[in-house]
mmCIF file of C-alpha atoms in Angstrom:
data_model
loop_
_atom_site.group_PDB
_atom_site.id
_atom_site.type_symbol
_atom_site.label_atom_id
_atom_site.label_comp_id
_atom_site.label_asym_id
_atom_site.label_seq_id
_atom_site.Cartn_x
_atom_site.Cartn_y
_atom_site.Cartn_z
ATOM 1 C CA MET A 1 -0.392 -0.078 0.200
ATOM 2 C CA ILE A 2 0.617 3.814 -1.473
ATOM 3 C CA PRO A 3 0.788 5.525 2.221
ATOM 4 C CA LEU A 4 -0.744 9.047 1.423
ATOM 5 C CA VAL A 5 2.442 10.789 3.364
ATOM 6 C CA ASP A 6 5.645 9.427 3.074
ATOM 7 C CA LEU A 7 7.421 11.029 5.362
ATOM 8 C CA PRO A 8 10.987 9.164 5.557
ATOM 9 C CA ARG A 9 11.097 9.863 1.452
ATOM 10 C CA LEU A 10 10.400 13.329 1.905
ATOM 11 C CA HIS A 11 12.880 13.482 5.153
ATOM 12 C CA ALA A 12 15.322 11.906 2.276
ATOM 13 C CA PRO A 13 17.278 14.322 0.204
ATOM 14 C CA LEU A 14 17.490 16.291 3.199
ATOM 15 C CA ARG A 15 18.503 13.351 6.080
ATOM 16 C CA ASP A 16 22.266 14.783 6.232
ATOM 17 C CA ASP A 17 21.422 18.977 6.580
ATOM 18 C CA LEU A 18 18.346 17.999 9.486
ATOM 19 C CA ILE A 19 21.050 15.442 11.173
ATOM 20 C CA ALA A 20 23.539 17.921 11.095
ATOM 21 C CA ALA A 21 21.448 20.380 12.562
ATOM 22 C CA PHE A 22 19.629 18.054 15.494
ATOM 23 C CA VAL A 23 23.900 18.154 16.567
ATOM 24 C CA ARG A 24 23.904 22.047 16.367
ATOM 25 C CA VAL A 25 21.134 21.958 19.097
ATOM 26 C CA LEU A 26 22.793 19.074 20.734
ATOM 27 C CA ASP A 27 25.755 20.482 21.469
ATOM 28 C CA SER A 28 24.312 23.893 21.530
ATOM 29 C CA GLY A 29 23.203 23.183 25.047
ATOM 30 C CA GLN A 30 19.471 25.682 23.707
ATOM 31 C CA PHE A 31 16.226 23.596 23.379
ATOM 32 C CA ILE A 32 13.800 26.276 23.898
ATOM 33 C CA LEU A 33 13.442 29.427 21.936
ATOM 34 C CA GLY A 34 16.705 31.162 20.960
ATOM 35 C CA GLN A 35 18.608 31.931 18.579
ATOM 36 C CA PRO A 36 17.675 28.489 16.266
ATOM 37 C CA VAL A 37 13.677 29.618 17.023
ATOM 38 C CA GLU A 38 15.381 33.536 16.083
ATOM 39 C CA ALA A 39 16.326 32.840 13.120
ATOM 40 C CA PHE A 40 13.692 31.224 11.636
ATOM 41 C CA GLU A 41 10.653 33.571 12.180
ATOM 42 C CA ASP A 42 13.601 35.691 10.869
ATOM 43 C CA ALA A 43 13.112 32.821 8.140
ATOM 44 C CA LEU A 44 9.816 32.528 7.880
ATOM 45 C CA ALA A 45 8.592 35.970 7.381
ATOM 46 C CA ARG A 46 10.724 36.977 4.880
ATOM 47 C CA TYR A 47 9.408 34.183 3.078
ATOM 48 C CA THR A 48 5.237 35.043 4.089
ATOM 49 C CA GLN A 49 6.045 38.787 3.646
ATOM 50 C CA ALA A 50 5.049 39.288 6.538
ATOM 51 C CA ALA A 51 6.702 42.366 9.113
ATOM 52 C CA PHE A 52 6.661 39.554 11.648
ATOM 53 C CA SER A 53 6.309 36.208 12.599
ATOM 54 C CA VAL A 54 6.171 35.178 16.659
ATOM 55 C CA GLY A 55 6.990 30.919 16.534
ATOM 56 C CA THR A 56 4.712 28.256 18.590
ATOM 57 C CA SER A 57 4.158 24.946 20.200
ATOM 58 C CA SER A 58 2.053 23.972 17.773
ATOM 59 C CA GLY A 59 -0.240 25.310 15.448
ATOM 60 C CA THR A 60 -3.107 25.077 18.061
ATOM 61 C CA ASP A 61 -1.740 27.179 20.795
ATOM 62 C CA ALA A 62 -0.943 29.568 17.415
ATOM 63 C CA LEU A 63 -4.770 30.083 17.127
ATOM 64 C CA LEU A 64 -5.062 30.340 20.671
ATOM 65 C CA MET A 65 -2.272 33.260 20.778
ATOM 66 C CA ALA A 66 -3.781 35.066 18.143
ATOM 67 C CA LEU A 67 -6.768 34.822 19.699
ATOM 68 C CA MET A 68 -5.776 36.106 23.240
ATOM 69 C CA ALA A 69 -3.315 38.561 21.284
ATOM 70 C CA LEU A 70 -6.601 40.061 20.385
ATOM 71 C CA GLN A 71 -8.411 40.533 23.836
ATOM 72 C CA VAL A 72 -11.546 37.792 23.129
ATOM 73 C CA ARG A 73 -13.343 37.600 25.414
ATOM 74 C CA PRO A 74 -16.731 35.568 27.066
ATOM 75 C CA GLY A 75 -20.044 36.557 25.326
ATOM 76 C CA ASP A 76 -17.760 37.670 21.915
ATOM 77 C CA GLU A 77 -19.042 35.664 18.640
ATOM 78 C CA ILE A 78 -16.080 34.709 15.739
ATOM 79 C CA ILE A 79 -17.518 33.072 12.946
ATOM 80 C CA THR A 80 -15.632 30.758 11.072
ATOM 81 C CA THR A 81 -15.751 28.115 9.117
ATOM 82 C CA PRO A 82 -17.514 24.230 9.769
ATOM 83 C CA PHE A 83 -15.003 22.909 7.680
ATOM 84 C CA THR A 84 -12.020 22.522 9.437
ATOM 85 C CA PHE A 85 -9.751 20.456 11.711
ATOM 86 C CA PHE A 86 -10.969 21.095 14.979
ATOM 87 C CA ALA A 87 -8.417 23.167 16.498
ATOM 88 C CA THR A 88 -10.171 26.265 15.275
ATOM 89 C CA ALA A 89 -13.023 26.006 16.931
ATOM 90 C CA CYS A 90 -11.530 24.755 20.185
ATOM 91 C CA THR A 91 -9.779 27.374 21.194
ATOM 92 C CA ILE A 92 -12.610 29.857 21.006
ATOM 93 C CA VAL A 93 -14.640 27.506 22.951
ATOM 94 C CA ARG A 94 -11.434 27.872 25.396
ATOM 95 C CA LEU A 95 -11.430 32.051 25.644
ATOM 96 C CA GLY A 96 -15.329 31.119 26.899
ATOM 97 C CA ALA A 97 -16.220 32.780 23.124
ATOM 98 C CA THR A 98 -18.657 31.880 20.615
ATOM 99 C CA PRO A 99 -17.784 29.929 17.446
ATOM 100 C CA VAL A 100 -20.518 31.081 14.393
ATOM 101 C CA PHE A 101 -20.723 28.859 11.760
ATOM 102 C CA ALA A 102 -21.033 30.774 8.509
ATOM 103 C CA ASP A 103 -21.298 28.109 5.127
ATOM 104 C CA ILE A 104 -18.996 27.601 2.553
ATOM 105 C CA ASP A 105 -18.917 27.594 -1.204
ATOM 106 C CA PRO A 106 -19.610 24.207 -2.448
ATOM 107 C CA ASP A 107 -17.784 24.764 -5.023
ATOM 108 C CA THR A 108 -14.004 26.007 -3.605
ATOM 109 C CA LEU A 109 -15.348 23.967 -0.202
ATOM 110 C CA LEU A 110 -13.898 27.582 1.885
ATOM 111 C CA ILE A 111 -16.204 30.110 3.795
ATOM 112 C CA ASP A 112 -18.571 31.663 1.491
ATOM 113 C CA PRO A 113 -17.883 35.650 2.227
ATOM 114 C CA ASP A 114 -21.904 35.864 2.105
ATOM 115 C CA ALA A 115 -22.368 33.649 4.734
ATOM 116 C CA VAL A 116 -20.037 35.770 6.743
ATOM 117 C CA ALA A 117 -21.608 39.114 5.590
ATOM 118 C CA ALA A 118 -24.962 37.489 7.003
ATOM 119 C CA ALA A 119 -23.244 36.168 9.918
ATOM 120 C CA ILE A 120 -21.924 39.380 11.805
ATOM 121 C CA THR A 121 -24.352 40.357 15.015
ATOM 122 C CA PRO A 122 -23.206 42.971 17.630
ATOM 123 C CA ARG A 123 -21.704 40.446 19.350
ATOM 124 C CA THR A 124 -18.935 39.880 16.731
ATOM 125 C CA VAL A 125 -15.824 41.067 17.351
ATOM 126 C CA GLY A 126 -13.617 38.450 14.580
ATOM 127 C CA ILE A 127 -13.304 36.623 12.246
ATOM 128 C CA ILE A 128 -11.301 33.072 11.195
ATOM 129 C CA PRO A 129 -11.260 32.370 7.155
ATOM 130 C CA VAL A 130 -9.618 29.145 6.865
ATOM 131 C CA HIS A 131 -7.681 28.198 3.710
ATOM 132 C CA LEU A 132 -8.040 24.266 2.730
ATOM 133 C CA PHE A 133 -6.218 22.425 0.323
ATOM 134 C CA GLY A 134 -3.441 24.912 -0.821
ATOM 135 C CA CYS A 135 -6.403 27.710 -1.445
ATOM 136 C CA CYS A 136 -7.178 30.387 -0.153
ATOM 137 C CA ALA A 137 -10.875 31.836 0.399
ATOM 138 C CA ASP A 138 -11.695 35.449 -0.567
ATOM 139 C CA MET A 139 -9.378 37.168 1.305
ATOM 140 C CA THR A 140 -10.192 40.696 -0.940
ATOM 141 C CA ARG A 141 -14.322 40.440 0.076
ATOM 142 C CA ILE A 142 -14.193 38.817 3.673
ATOM 143 C CA GLN A 143 -11.587 42.199 4.210
ATOM 144 C CA ARG A 144 -13.725 43.669 2.928
ATOM 145 C CA ILE A 145 -16.736 42.879 5.241
ATOM 146 C CA ALA A 146 -14.646 42.700 8.043
ATOM 147 C CA ASP A 147 -13.240 46.910 7.332
ATOM 148 C CA ALA A 148 -17.165 47.797 6.587
ATOM 149 C CA ALA A 149 -18.020 46.246 10.472
ATOM 150 C CA LYS A 150 -14.848 46.848 12.218
ATOM 151 C CA LEU A 151 -13.916 43.450 12.760
ATOM 152 C CA TRP A 152 -10.212 42.087 13.181
ATOM 153 C CA VAL A 153 -8.717 38.727 10.746
ATOM 154 C CA ILE A 154 -7.093 35.872 11.589
ATOM 155 C CA GLU A 155 -6.568 33.621 8.920
ATOM 156 C CA ASP A 156 -6.268 30.126 9.392
ATOM 157 C CA ALA A 157 -3.396 29.305 7.107
ATOM 158 C CA ALA A 158 -2.443 25.745 8.442
ATOM 159 C CA GLN A 159 -3.421 24.234 4.085
ATOM 160 C CA ALA A 160 -1.585 27.133 2.922
ATOM 161 C CA LEU A 161 2.076 28.617 3.395
ATOM 162 C CA GLY A 162 2.772 29.458 0.381
ATOM 163 C CA ALA A 163 0.221 29.866 -1.318
ATOM 164 C CA THR A 164 -1.450 33.722 -2.851
ATOM 165 C CA HIS A 165 -4.273 34.912 -2.866
ATOM 166 C CA LYS A 166 -3.840 38.804 -6.273
ATOM 167 C CA GLY A 167 -0.092 38.053 -4.834
ATOM 168 C CA ARG A 168 -0.497 38.319 -1.592
ATOM 169 C CA MET A 169 0.853 35.666 0.819
ATOM 170 C CA ALA A 170 -1.560 33.197 2.623
ATOM 171 C CA GLY A 171 -1.894 34.148 6.545
ATOM 172 C CA THR A 172 -0.419 37.637 5.685
ATOM 173 C CA MET A 173 -4.031 40.015 4.455
ATOM 174 C CA GLY A 174 -5.275 40.173 7.260
ATOM 175 C CA THR A 175 -5.197 40.955 11.109
ATOM 176 C CA LEU A 176 -2.555 37.709 12.390
ATOM 177 C CA GLY A 177 -1.777 33.884 10.522
ATOM 178 C CA ALA A 178 -1.686 31.486 12.310
ATOM 179 C CA CYS A 179 0.201 28.376 11.287
ATOM 180 C CA SER A 180 0.784 24.373 12.118
ATOM 181 C CA PHE A 181 3.752 22.406 10.870
ATOM 182 C CA PHE A 182 2.599 18.760 11.867
ATOM 183 C CA PRO A 183 4.743 16.627 10.225
ATOM 184 C CA ALA A 184 3.057 15.993 7.739
ATOM 185 C CA LYS A 185 1.887 19.435 6.423
ATOM 186 C CA LEU A 186 3.976 21.160 3.463
ATOM 187 C CA LEU A 187 5.660 22.054 6.528
ATOM 188 C CA GLY A 188 6.353 20.004 8.186
ATOM 189 C CA ALA A 189 8.237 19.565 12.321
ATOM 190 C CA LEU A 190 9.642 16.591 13.412
ATOM 191 C CA GLY A 191 7.279 16.643 16.263
ATOM 192 C CA ASP A 192 4.372 19.397 16.999
ATOM 193 C CA ALA A 193 5.046 22.948 15.898
ATOM 194 C CA GLY A 194 3.200 26.133 14.750
ATOM 195 C CA ALA A 195 3.827 30.059 14.557
ATOM 196 C CA VAL A 196 1.432 32.888 14.792
ATOM 197 C CA PHE A 197 2.745 35.827 11.782
ATOM 198 C CA GLY A 198 1.195 39.659 10.846
ATOM 199 C CA ASN A 199 1.717 43.143 9.685
ATOM 200 C CA ASP A 200 0.449 44.523 12.217
ATOM 201 C CA ALA A 201 4.101 44.921 14.051
ATOM 202 C CA SER A 202 2.603 46.748 17.262
ATOM 203 C CA LEU A 203 0.726 42.553 18.077
ATOM 204 C CA GLN A 204 4.054 41.499 18.604
ATOM 205 C CA PRO A 205 5.306 41.747 21.744
ATOM 206 C CA ALA A 206 2.129 40.934 22.534
ATOM 207 C CA LEU A 207 2.138 37.401 21.825
ATOM 208 C CA GLN A 208 5.674 36.941 22.697
ATOM 209 C CA ALA A 209 4.776 37.715 26.371
ATOM 210 C CA LEU A 210 2.291 35.387 25.521
ATOM 211 C CA ARG A 211 3.687 31.929 24.558
ATOM 212 C CA THR A 212 6.502 32.049 27.825
ATOM 213 C CA HIS A 213 3.078 33.013 30.385
ATOM 214 C CA GLY A 214 2.580 36.008 29.932
ATOM 215 C CA THR A 215 6.346 37.772 30.431
ATOM 216 C CA SER A 216 7.937 40.775 29.979
ATOM 217 C CA THR A 217 10.974 40.258 31.943
ATOM 218 C CA LYS A 218 12.034 36.762 33.415
ATOM 219 C CA TYR A 219 9.593 36.088 36.502
ATOM 220 C CA TYR A 220 7.509 38.958 36.105
ATOM 221 C CA HIS A 221 4.357 38.509 34.406
ATOM 222 C CA LYS A 222 2.657 41.292 33.004
ATOM 223 C CA CYS A 223 -0.805 39.152 31.728
ATOM 224 C CA ILE A 224 -2.150 35.318 31.915
ATOM 225 C CA GLY A 225 -0.072 33.663 28.956
ATOM 226 C CA GLY A 226 0.778 29.957 28.163
ATOM 227 C CA ASN A 227 3.540 27.688 27.327
ATOM 228 C CA PHE A 228 3.329 28.259 23.902
ATOM 229 C CA ARG A 229 7.100 27.774 23.074
ATOM 230 C CA MET A 230 8.802 26.288 20.015
ATOM 231 C CA ASP A 231 12.242 23.913 20.529
ATOM 232 C CA ALA A 232 14.791 25.147 19.034
ATOM 233 C CA LEU A 233 15.440 22.093 17.276
ATOM 234 C CA GLN A 234 12.206 22.569 15.663
ATOM 235 C CA ALA A 235 13.205 25.700 14.428
ATOM 236 C CA GLU A 236 17.104 24.378 13.002
ATOM 237 C CA LEU A 237 14.772 21.855 11.684
ATOM 238 C CA LEU A 238 12.038 23.728 10.004
ATOM 239 C CA ARG A 239 14.755 26.674 8.651
ATOM 240 C CA ILE A 240 16.384 23.768 6.402
ATOM 241 C CA LYS A 241 12.423 23.087 5.451
ATOM 242 C CA LEU A 242 11.866 26.057 4.452
ATOM 243 C CA ASP A 243 14.373 26.796 2.458
ATOM 244 C CA ALA A 244 13.408 23.706 0.078
ATOM 245 C CA LEU A 245 9.128 24.073 0.353
ATOM 246 C CA PRO A 246 9.794 26.160 -2.845
ATOM 247 C CA ARG A 247 11.513 22.826 -4.622
ATOM 248 C CA GLU A 248 8.544 20.952 -2.961
ATOM 249 C CA ILE A 249 5.710 23.224 -4.159
ATOM 250 C CA GLU A 250 6.822 22.832 -7.747
ATOM 251 C CA ALA A 251 6.876 19.293 -7.996
ATOM 252 C CA ARG A 252 4.402 19.029 -6.014
ATOM 253 C CA GLN A 253 2.680 21.605 -9.300
ATOM 254 C CA ALA A 254 4.156 18.990 -11.176
ATOM 255 C CA VAL A 255 2.263 16.540 -10.213
ATOM 256 C CA VAL A 256 -1.423 18.387 -10.450
ATOM 257 C CA THR A 257 -0.385 19.551 -13.789
ATOM 258 C CA ARG A 258 0.124 15.823 -15.271
ATOM 259 C CA TYR A 259 -3.381 14.751 -13.792
ATOM 260 C CA ARG A 260 -5.020 17.522 -15.384
#
């Protein structure tokens, strides 16, 4: 049987580089955050053309951090799609808010902007469109709706890193973008990891504090955050795989062309 995702085969061309990265981290003694995470964050921001990125422990934690940074409160309503992984709605509920599901477009399987507009109530504070299968939701219309209603937008780009909509990268068109680096993703870690990124740099300090229990200075906590830190090993491995990502996308596009 041919596996749907053959990770050993995907990693084979990068095996020597990945092993060397493991040895570097092992010998450094720095296993959480630190220079490897900062280097990956810089590389991811450059790749996505974002102003910043903040590495996290998972895609779920990336979504949760983004919601916390935007000060979601109990009683808030957030519009999203029912056609997504559980984490999208779960993170909303964890903060006491309510996910309001807007139907998908039957042709694209992505959230329908008309359904989004119809779902807005006085309690709506934001929208979480989910990009799926390497395709972006109609961010032009969604952002127009959000701007008119004074709502923020968090893009769930877990399945669309590298995809574009009208020349802009997935995750950089709304207020914030969140991404998962689960091993089976297009850019997959060798474990769990994620990131939040965007172009409003004023949100970066809050996100960095939230990922380490709300810390501003060591042992001083200015807010309630969590343990959402990225491991140095995952960052080092992801940076190597990010360099190879354009080639991976090109190879997948060639397969699509062949099937068509």
